[in-house]
Amino acid sequence: MVRTPLTGGNWKMYKNPARTTSFFETFRPLVEHSGNCEIVICPSFLNLAAAVAATRGTSIQIGAQNLHWAKEGAFTGEVSGAMINAAGCSHVIVGHSERREYFGETNQSVLNKTVAALEAGLIPIVCVGERERKNAEAVLTEQFRCSLGALEEGQFRRIVIAYEPVWAIGTGDTATPENAANAHRFIRSLTNGRFGAAAAANVRILYGGSVKPENAKGLKAQPEIDGFLVGGASLDPVSFASIVNA
Ligand code: PGA
C-alpha cells in the first residue's frame, strides 16, 4: 500500500486575485516535475476563480478553507459545498483551529461540514490537534470520537486528516519529526480501532504547524507523515515549491 503524499497550502486571509495569478506564474514551473505529490492550494473564496484559472491544465488542485453544512438556504454570508465545487475546487479545509477558536466551530459542526463536503463531491481536509503542549492523546481521542469516528466507513475512506498542534501554528515552534510521527501513529491507531486495519493503512495524515523549507525534509522522512498543510510558508511560491519538492 502506498499513500500518495499531499502538500496543501492554506492561504488564510491573504492575497487578492491579481496576487493569486502572479503567485501561480512563478509557482507552476517550479513544481512541473513534482510528479508523485498532490498539490492543493486553498485561497480565500474570492480568489478561487483566479486560482482555478491559473492552474487549468496543470495537476495543481484548488480548495476552499471552509464551507457551510447546508446545501443552500437563508445563511447570510455563508458558502455551500456545491458552490465551491461549481467554482472548480476539489478540496476544502474543515475544522481548522482558527475556525474552532474564533468562529465557534465544534466537533459537531466539523462532522456536519465534513459530511456536507463529501456530499458535494469535495475531499475534506479535516484538521485536528491539541491546543497546548500536553494531553495530545486525550484531545485527539475526543476529536476523533465526535467527528471523524462518527463518519460512515465509506465516508471516512474519502477524507484527508491534517494533524495540526495549535501551539505550532504560526509560531515557528514546529513539532519534532518524532513527536509529529507519534501523534500520526496515534491517530492511525484510533482509525484502526474504529474502521479497521485497511482504513488505518490508507488514510493520509498531513502535518501542519510552522512547516518551512528548512524543516520539511526531516518531517517528510517520517513514513507516518503523508504530507503537509502549510500556512505562512505557502504564500511565497519559492518557499512553497521547496516544501513540495523536499
Ligand atoms: P503555519 O500554519 O504553517 O503558518 O504554522 C499552518 C496552518 O494553519 O494550517
PDB file of C-alpha atoms and ligand atoms in Angstrom:
ATOM      1  CA  MET A   1       0.000   0.000   0.000  1.00  0.00           C
ATOM      2  CA  VAL A   2       1.356   3.405  -0.979  1.00  0.00           C
ATOM      3  CA  ARG A   3      -0.176   6.627   0.260  1.00  0.00           C
ATOM      4  CA  THR A   4       0.260   9.438  -2.267  1.00  0.00           C
ATOM      5  CA  PRO A   5       1.734  12.419  -0.446  1.00  0.00           C
ATOM      6  CA  LEU A   6      -0.260  15.642  -0.476  1.00  0.00           C
ATOM      7  CA  THR A   7       1.042  19.122   0.204  1.00  0.00           C
ATOM      8  CA  GLY A   8      -1.606  21.740   0.885  1.00  0.00           C
ATOM      9  CA  GLY A   9      -1.254  25.497   1.147  1.00  0.00           C
ATOM     10  CA  ASN A  10      -3.653  27.349   3.438  1.00  0.00           C
ATOM     11  CA  TRP A  11      -3.522  30.966   2.380  1.00  0.00           C
ATOM     12  CA  LYS A  12      -5.874  32.121   5.166  1.00  0.00           C
ATOM     13  CA  MET A  13      -6.996  35.763   4.688  1.00  0.00           C
ATOM     14  CA  TYR A  14      -4.132  36.810   2.416  1.00  0.00           C
ATOM     15  CA  LYS A  15      -3.767  37.849  -1.256  1.00  0.00           C
ATOM     16  CA  ASN A  16      -6.182  39.219  -3.871  1.00  0.00           C
ATOM     17  CA  PRO A  17      -6.958  37.870  -7.360  1.00  0.00           C
ATOM     18  CA  ALA A  18      -4.009  39.689  -9.009  1.00  0.00           C
ATOM     19  CA  ARG A  19      -1.559  38.356  -6.403  1.00  0.00           C
ATOM     20  CA  THR A  20      -3.096  34.912  -6.775  1.00  0.00           C
ATOM     21  CA  THR A  21      -2.435  34.952 -10.513  1.00  0.00           C
ATOM     22  CA  SER A  22       1.140  36.158 -10.097  1.00  0.00           C
ATOM     23  CA  PHE A  23       1.827  33.512  -7.417  1.00  0.00           C
ATOM     24  CA  PHE A  24       0.957  30.767  -9.902  1.00  0.00           C
ATOM     25  CA  GLU A  25       3.040  32.304 -12.687  1.00  0.00           C
ATOM     26  CA  THR A  26       6.118  31.763 -10.528  1.00  0.00           C
ATOM     27  CA  PHE A  27       4.930  28.579  -8.840  1.00  0.00           C
ATOM     28  CA  ARG A  28       3.821  26.487 -11.855  1.00  0.00           C
ATOM     29  CA  PRO A  29       7.257  25.919 -13.431  1.00  0.00           C
ATOM     30  CA  LEU A  30       8.802  25.196 -10.021  1.00  0.00           C
ATOM     31  CA  VAL A  31       6.543  22.183  -9.459  1.00  0.00           C
ATOM     32  CA  GLU A  32       6.270  20.945 -13.024  1.00  0.00           C
ATOM     33  CA  HIS A  33       8.265  17.823 -12.162  1.00  0.00           C
ATOM     34  CA  SER A  34       6.875  17.170  -8.677  1.00  0.00           C
ATOM     35  CA  GLY A  35       5.110  14.110 -10.042  1.00  0.00           C
ATOM     36  CA  ASN A  36       4.375  11.958  -7.043  1.00  0.00           C
ATOM     37  CA  CYS A  37       2.946  14.624  -4.746  1.00  0.00           C
ATOM     38  CA  GLU A  38      -0.552  16.070  -4.916  1.00  0.00           C
ATOM     39  CA  ILE A  39      -0.623  19.838  -4.526  1.00  0.00           C
ATOM     40  CA  VAL A  40      -3.720  21.599  -3.204  1.00  0.00           C
ATOM     41  CA  ILE A  41      -3.816  25.346  -2.689  1.00  0.00           C
ATOM     42  CA  CYS A  42      -6.597  26.868  -0.611  1.00  0.00           C
ATOM     43  CA  PRO A  43      -7.075  30.600  -1.203  1.00  0.00           C
ATOM     44  CA  SER A  44      -9.932  32.689   0.175  1.00  0.00           C
ATOM     45  CA  PHE A  45     -13.311  32.318  -1.553  1.00  0.00           C
ATOM     46  CA  LEU A  46     -12.860  35.476  -3.606  1.00  0.00           C
ATOM     47  CA  ASN A  47      -9.578  34.238  -5.073  1.00  0.00           C
ATOM     48  CA  LEU A  48     -10.818  30.783  -6.067  1.00  0.00           C
ATOM     49  CA  ALA A  49     -11.753  31.775  -9.619  1.00  0.00           C
ATOM     50  CA  ALA A  50      -8.324  33.302 -10.269  1.00  0.00           C
ATOM     51  CA  ALA A  51      -6.613  30.229  -8.771  1.00  0.00           C
ATOM     52  CA  VAL A  52      -8.693  27.796 -10.820  1.00  0.00           C
ATOM     53  CA  ALA A  53      -7.984  29.764 -14.000  1.00  0.00           C
ATOM     54  CA  ALA A  54      -4.257  29.948 -13.256  1.00  0.00           C
ATOM     55  CA  THR A  55      -3.952  26.187 -12.692  1.00  0.00           C
ATOM     56  CA  ARG A  56      -6.145  24.905 -15.533  1.00  0.00           C
ATOM     57  CA  GLY A  57      -4.322  22.169 -17.450  1.00  0.00           C
ATOM     58  CA  THR A  58      -1.890  21.505 -14.572  1.00  0.00           C
ATOM     59  CA  SER A  59      -2.121  18.902 -11.815  1.00  0.00           C
ATOM     60  CA  ILE A  60      -2.349  21.586  -9.113  1.00  0.00           C
ATOM     61  CA  GLN A  61      -5.694  21.373  -7.332  1.00  0.00           C
ATOM     62  CA  ILE A  62      -7.620  24.143  -5.636  1.00  0.00           C
ATOM     63  CA  GLY A  63      -9.568  24.011  -2.372  1.00  0.00           C
ATOM     64  CA  ALA A  64     -11.585  26.338  -0.166  1.00  0.00           C
ATOM     65  CA  GLN A  65     -10.884  26.993   3.512  1.00  0.00           C
ATOM     66  CA  ASN A  66     -14.379  26.480   4.883  1.00  0.00           C
ATOM     67  CA  LEU A  67     -17.958  25.642   3.896  1.00  0.00           C
ATOM     68  CA  HIS A  68     -21.431  25.673   5.377  1.00  0.00           C
ATOM     69  CA  TRP A  69     -23.042  22.319   6.201  1.00  0.00           C
ATOM     70  CA  ALA A  70     -26.363  23.077   4.470  1.00  0.00           C
ATOM     71  CA  LYS A  71     -26.843  22.560   0.747  1.00  0.00           C
ATOM     72  CA  GLU A  72     -28.384  26.029   0.416  1.00  0.00           C
ATOM     73  CA  GLY A  73     -30.640  28.296   2.438  1.00  0.00           C
ATOM     74  CA  ALA A  74     -31.025  31.552   4.322  1.00  0.00           C
ATOM     75  CA  PHE A  75     -27.494  31.665   5.775  1.00  0.00           C
ATOM     76  CA  THR A  76     -26.242  35.166   5.074  1.00  0.00           C
ATOM     77  CA  GLY A  77     -22.538  35.313   4.350  1.00  0.00           C
ATOM     78  CA  GLU A  78     -22.072  31.556   4.037  1.00  0.00           C
ATOM     79  CA  VAL A  79     -20.879  29.387   1.125  1.00  0.00           C
ATOM     80  CA  SER A  80     -22.048  25.834   0.343  1.00  0.00           C
ATOM     81  CA  GLY A  81     -20.075  22.823  -0.805  1.00  0.00           C
ATOM     82  CA  ALA A  82     -21.955  22.814  -4.120  1.00  0.00           C
ATOM     83  CA  MET A  83     -20.862  26.419  -4.747  1.00  0.00           C
ATOM     84  CA  ILE A  84     -17.250  25.510  -4.005  1.00  0.00           C
ATOM     85  CA  ASN A  85     -17.457  22.530  -6.312  1.00  0.00           C
ATOM     86  CA  ALA A  86     -19.029  24.642  -9.065  1.00  0.00           C
ATOM     87  CA  ALA A  87     -16.144  27.103  -8.711  1.00  0.00           C
ATOM     88  CA  GLY A  88     -13.798  24.338  -9.851  1.00  0.00           C
ATOM     89  CA  CYS A  89     -12.450  23.206  -6.465  1.00  0.00           C
ATOM     90  CA  SER A  90     -11.664  19.633  -5.480  1.00  0.00           C
ATOM     91  CA  HIS A  91     -10.922  20.064  -1.760  1.00  0.00           C
ATOM     92  CA  VAL A  92     -12.000  22.032   1.290  1.00  0.00           C
ATOM     93  CA  ILE A  93     -10.349  22.514   4.685  1.00  0.00           C
ATOM     94  CA  VAL A  94     -12.683  21.678   7.565  1.00  0.00           C
ATOM     95  CA  GLY A  95     -12.289  22.461  11.257  1.00  0.00           C
ATOM     96  CA  HIS A  96      -9.090  24.480  11.125  1.00  0.00           C
ATOM     97  CA  SER A  97      -8.116  25.520  14.651  1.00  0.00           C
ATOM     98  CA  GLU A  98      -8.613  29.203  13.779  1.00  0.00           C
ATOM     99  CA  ARG A  99     -12.213  28.416  12.862  1.00  0.00           C
ATOM    100  CA  ARG A 100     -12.635  26.491  16.096  1.00  0.00           C
ATOM    101  CA  GLU A 101     -11.082  29.307  18.132  1.00  0.00           C
ATOM    102  CA  TYR A 102     -12.568  32.443  16.525  1.00  0.00           C
ATOM    103  CA  PHE A 103     -15.767  31.209  14.877  1.00  0.00           C
ATOM    104  CA  GLY A 104     -17.134  28.768  17.400  1.00  0.00           C
ATOM    105  CA  GLU A 105     -16.674  25.578  15.400  1.00  0.00           C
ATOM    106  CA  THR A 106     -17.185  22.401  17.384  1.00  0.00           C
ATOM    107  CA  ASN A 107     -16.561  18.727  16.758  1.00  0.00           C
ATOM    108  CA  GLN A 108     -20.245  18.510  15.811  1.00  0.00           C
ATOM    109  CA  SER A 109     -20.028  21.289  13.210  1.00  0.00           C
ATOM    110  CA  VAL A 110     -16.804  19.736  11.905  1.00  0.00           C
ATOM    111  CA  LEU A 111     -18.689  16.459  11.446  1.00  0.00           C
ATOM    112  CA  ASN A 112     -21.600  18.194   9.691  1.00  0.00           C
ATOM    113  CA  LYS A 113     -19.261  20.117   7.394  1.00  0.00           C
ATOM    114  CA  THR A 114     -17.216  17.006   6.576  1.00  0.00           C
ATOM    115  CA  VAL A 115     -20.357  15.150   5.515  1.00  0.00           C
ATOM    116  CA  ALA A 116     -21.560  18.179   3.511  1.00  0.00           C
ATOM    117  CA  ALA A 117     -18.208  18.410   1.722  1.00  0.00           C
ATOM    118  CA  LEU A 118     -18.346  14.729   0.754  1.00  0.00           C
ATOM    119  CA  GLU A 119     -21.931  15.063  -0.443  1.00  0.00           C
ATOM    120  CA  ALA A 120     -20.846  17.985  -2.626  1.00  0.00           C
ATOM    121  CA  GLY A 121     -18.114  15.841  -4.198  1.00  0.00           C
ATOM    122  CA  LEU A 122     -15.260  17.591  -2.386  1.00  0.00           C
ATOM    123  CA  ILE A 123     -12.396  15.989  -0.475  1.00  0.00           C
ATOM    124  CA  PRO A 124     -12.392  17.393   3.054  1.00  0.00           C
ATOM    125  CA  ILE A 125      -9.032  18.027   4.716  1.00  0.00           C
ATOM    126  CA  VAL A 126     -10.149  17.696   8.317  1.00  0.00           C
ATOM    127  CA  CYS A 127      -7.957  19.379  10.935  1.00  0.00           C
ATOM    128  CA  VAL A 128      -7.365  18.009  14.417  1.00  0.00           C
ATOM    129  CA  GLY A 129      -4.799  18.794  17.082  1.00  0.00           C
ATOM    130  CA  GLU A 130      -4.260  19.759  20.689  1.00  0.00           C
ATOM    131  CA  ARG A 131      -4.174  23.385  21.835  1.00  0.00           C
ATOM    132  CA  GLU A 132      -1.371  23.104  24.394  1.00  0.00           C
ATOM    133  CA  ARG A 133       1.764  21.019  24.532  1.00  0.00           C
ATOM    134  CA  LYS A 134       0.098  18.442  26.729  1.00  0.00           C
ATOM    135  CA  ASN A 135      -2.770  15.937  26.709  1.00  0.00           C
ATOM    136  CA  ALA A 136      -2.499  15.481  22.927  1.00  0.00           C
ATOM    137  CA  GLU A 137      -3.845  11.935  23.083  1.00  0.00           C
ATOM    138  CA  ALA A 138      -6.897  12.902  25.159  1.00  0.00           C
ATOM    139  CA  VAL A 139      -7.748  15.766  22.782  1.00  0.00           C
ATOM    140  CA  LEU A 140      -7.210  13.656  19.666  1.00  0.00           C
ATOM    141  CA  THR A 141      -9.322  10.844  21.120  1.00  0.00           C
ATOM    142  CA  GLU A 142     -12.205  13.216  21.801  1.00  0.00           C
ATOM    143  CA  GLN A 143     -11.939  14.944  18.401  1.00  0.00           C
ATOM    144  CA  PHE A 144     -11.780  11.577  16.666  1.00  0.00           C
ATOM    145  CA  ARG A 145     -14.729  10.123  18.590  1.00  0.00           C
ATOM    146  CA  CYS A 146     -17.001  13.120  17.964  1.00  0.00           C
ATOM    147  CA  SER A 147     -16.176  13.922  14.354  1.00  0.00           C
ATOM    148  CA  LEU A 148     -14.018  11.555  12.256  1.00  0.00           C
ATOM    149  CA  GLY A 149     -15.124   8.424  14.088  1.00  0.00           C
ATOM    150  CA  ALA A 150     -18.778   9.366  13.611  1.00  0.00           C
ATOM    151  CA  LEU A 151     -18.458   9.115   9.828  1.00  0.00           C
ATOM    152  CA  GLU A 152     -19.560   6.009   7.994  1.00  0.00           C
ATOM    153  CA  GLU A 153     -16.715   3.851   6.733  1.00  0.00           C
ATOM    154  CA  GLY A 154     -17.293   4.808   3.085  1.00  0.00           C
ATOM    155  CA  GLN A 155     -17.175   8.470   4.043  1.00  0.00           C
ATOM    156  CA  PHE A 156     -14.028   8.090   6.121  1.00  0.00           C
ATOM    157  CA  ARG A 157     -12.234   6.474   3.204  1.00  0.00           C
ATOM    158  CA  ARG A 158     -12.528   9.703   1.201  1.00  0.00           C
ATOM    159  CA  ILE A 159     -11.144  12.185   3.718  1.00  0.00           C
ATOM    160  CA  VAL A 160      -7.667  13.526   4.405  1.00  0.00           C
ATOM    161  CA  ILE A 161      -6.670  14.298   8.001  1.00  0.00           C
ATOM    162  CA  ALA A 162      -4.381  17.169   8.971  1.00  0.00           C
ATOM    163  CA  TYR A 163      -2.735  16.918  12.382  1.00  0.00           C
ATOM    164  CA  GLU A 164      -2.013  20.489  13.414  1.00  0.00           C
ATOM    165  CA  PRO A 165      -0.932  21.031  17.016  1.00  0.00           C
ATOM    166  CA  VAL A 166      -2.278  24.521  17.706  1.00  0.00           C
ATOM    167  CA  TRP A 167       0.828  25.565  19.637  1.00  0.00           C
ATOM    168  CA  ALA A 168       2.863  25.035  16.456  1.00  0.00           C
ATOM    169  CA  ILE A 169       0.672  27.088  14.086  1.00  0.00           C
ATOM    170  CA  GLY A 170       2.203  30.389  13.033  1.00  0.00           C
ATOM    171  CA  THR A 171       4.629  30.288  15.960  1.00  0.00           C
ATOM    172  CA  GLY A 172       7.790  28.957  14.322  1.00  0.00           C
ATOM    173  CA  ASP A 173       7.683  26.298  17.036  1.00  0.00           C
ATOM    174  CA  THR A 174       7.231  23.148  14.983  1.00  0.00           C
ATOM    175  CA  ALA A 175       6.748  19.648  16.395  1.00  0.00           C
ATOM    176  CA  THR A 176       9.845  17.469  16.138  1.00  0.00           C
ATOM    177  CA  PRO A 177       9.561  14.833  13.407  1.00  0.00           C
ATOM    178  CA  GLU A 178       9.391  12.151  16.131  1.00  0.00           C
ATOM    179  CA  ASN A 179       6.599  13.897  18.064  1.00  0.00           C
ATOM    180  CA  ALA A 180       4.593  14.524  14.927  1.00  0.00           C
ATOM    181  CA  ALA A 181       5.052  10.896  13.858  1.00  0.00           C
ATOM    182  CA  ASN A 182       3.879   9.726  17.298  1.00  0.00           C
ATOM    183  CA  ALA A 183       0.705  11.769  17.007  1.00  0.00           C
ATOM    184  CA  HIS A 184       0.100  10.444  13.491  1.00  0.00           C
ATOM    185  CA  ARG A 185       0.619   6.894  14.728  1.00  0.00           C
ATOM    186  CA  PHE A 186      -1.889   7.555  17.495  1.00  0.00           C
ATOM    187  CA  ILE A 187      -4.490   8.868  15.004  1.00  0.00           C
ATOM    188  CA  ARG A 188      -3.866   5.765  12.880  1.00  0.00           C
ATOM    189  CA  SER A 189      -4.444   3.555  15.922  1.00  0.00           C
ATOM    190  CA  LEU A 190      -7.759   5.331  16.603  1.00  0.00           C
ATOM    191  CA  THR A 191      -8.658   4.741  12.960  1.00  0.00           C
ATOM    192  CA  ASN A 192      -7.748   1.082  13.272  1.00  0.00           C
ATOM    193  CA  GLY A 193      -9.974   0.725  16.338  1.00  0.00           C
ATOM    194  CA  ARG A 194     -12.967   2.285  14.621  1.00  0.00           C
ATOM    195  CA  PHE A 195     -12.609   1.414  10.906  1.00  0.00           C
ATOM    196  CA  GLY A 196     -10.086  -1.441  10.797  1.00  0.00           C
ATOM    197  CA  ALA A 197      -6.553  -2.031   9.544  1.00  0.00           C
ATOM    198  CA  ALA A 198      -7.112  -1.231   5.862  1.00  0.00           C
ATOM    199  CA  ALA A 199      -8.632   2.177   6.600  1.00  0.00           C
ATOM    200  CA  ALA A 200      -5.809   2.915   9.043  1.00  0.00           C
ATOM    201  CA  ALA A 201      -3.176   1.968   6.481  1.00  0.00           C
ATOM    202  CA  ASN A 202      -4.794   4.013   3.719  1.00  0.00           C
ATOM    203  CA  VAL A 203      -5.801   7.281   5.377  1.00  0.00           C
ATOM    204  CA  ARG A 204      -3.479  10.162   4.627  1.00  0.00           C
ATOM    205  CA  ILE A 205      -2.406  12.216   7.631  1.00  0.00           C
ATOM    206  CA  LEU A 206      -0.753  15.561   6.906  1.00  0.00           C
ATOM    207  CA  TYR A 207       1.289  17.509   9.424  1.00  0.00           C
ATOM    208  CA  GLY A 208       0.701  21.252   9.859  1.00  0.00           C
ATOM    209  CA  GLY A 209       2.263  23.877  12.103  1.00  0.00           C
ATOM    210  CA  SER A 210       5.239  26.053  11.106  1.00  0.00           C
ATOM    211  CA  VAL A 211       6.329  23.833   8.223  1.00  0.00           C
ATOM    212  CA  LYS A 212       9.153  25.638   6.403  1.00  0.00           C
ATOM    213  CA  PRO A 213      11.620  24.726   3.642  1.00  0.00           C
ATOM    214  CA  GLU A 214      14.209  24.135   6.414  1.00  0.00           C
ATOM    215  CA  ASN A 215      12.240  21.546   8.382  1.00  0.00           C
ATOM    216  CA  ALA A 216      10.174  19.883   5.626  1.00  0.00           C
ATOM    217  CA  LYS A 217      12.754  17.235   4.726  1.00  0.00           C
ATOM    218  CA  GLY A 218      13.155  15.999   8.289  1.00  0.00           C
ATOM    219  CA  LEU A 219       9.407  15.767   8.775  1.00  0.00           C
ATOM    220  CA  LYS A 220       8.895  14.060   5.428  1.00  0.00           C
ATOM    221  CA  ALA A 221      11.484  11.430   6.317  1.00  0.00           C
ATOM    222  CA  GLN A 222       8.965  10.025   8.801  1.00  0.00           C
ATOM    223  CA  PRO A 223       6.952   7.343   6.983  1.00  0.00           C
ATOM    224  CA  GLU A 224       3.950   8.296   9.139  1.00  0.00           C
ATOM    225  CA  ILE A 225       3.815  11.816   7.683  1.00  0.00           C
ATOM    226  CA  ASP A 226       1.984  11.833   4.353  1.00  0.00           C
ATOM    227  CA  GLY A 227       2.488  15.491   3.508  1.00  0.00           C
ATOM    228  CA  PHE A 228       1.803  18.920   4.934  1.00  0.00           C
ATOM    229  CA  LEU A 229      -0.735  21.634   5.426  1.00  0.00           C
ATOM    230  CA  VAL A 230       1.298  24.827   5.207  1.00  0.00           C
ATOM    231  CA  GLY A 231       0.183  28.307   6.236  1.00  0.00           C
ATOM    232  CA  GLY A 232       2.708  31.152   6.205  1.00  0.00           C
ATOM    233  CA  ALA A 233       5.305  29.435   4.018  1.00  0.00           C
ATOM    234  CA  SER A 234       2.706  28.662   1.328  1.00  0.00           C
ATOM    235  CA  LEU A 235       2.249  32.353   0.495  1.00  0.00           C
ATOM    236  CA  ASP A 236       5.608  32.578  -1.227  1.00  0.00           C
ATOM    237  CA  PRO A 237       5.877  30.478  -4.418  1.00  0.00           C
ATOM    238  CA  VAL A 238       9.571  29.689  -3.996  1.00  0.00           C
ATOM    239  CA  SER A 239       9.322  28.559  -0.383  1.00  0.00           C
ATOM    240  CA  PHE A 240       6.136  26.572  -1.000  1.00  0.00           C
ATOM    241  CA  ALA A 241       7.691  24.860  -4.043  1.00  0.00           C
ATOM    242  CA  SER A 242      10.725  23.905  -2.000  1.00  0.00           C
ATOM    243  CA  ILE A 243       8.408  22.291   0.589  1.00  0.00           C
ATOM    244  CA  VAL A 244       6.566  20.419  -2.167  1.00  0.00           C
ATOM    245  CA  ASN A 245       9.898  19.235  -3.589  1.00  0.00           C
ATOM    246  CA  ALA A 246      11.539  18.466  -0.209  1.00  0.00           C
TER     247      ALA A 246
HETATM  248  P1  PGA B   1       1.596  27.807   9.641  1.00  0.00           P
HETATM  249  O1  PGA B   1       0.007  27.483   9.542  1.00  0.00           O
HETATM  250  O2  PGA B   1       2.261  26.957   8.622  1.00  0.00           O
HETATM  251  O3  PGA B   1       1.680  29.281   9.332  1.00  0.00           O
HETATM  252  O4  PGA B   1       2.008  27.481  11.032  1.00  0.00           O
HETATM  253  C1  PGA B   1      -0.445  26.169   9.349  1.00  0.00           C
HETATM  254  C2  PGA B   1      -1.957  26.170   9.287  1.00  0.00           C
HETATM  255  O5  PGA B   1      -2.593  26.989   9.969  1.00  0.00           O
HETATM  256  O6  PGA B   1      -2.561  25.357   8.548  1.00  0.00           O
END
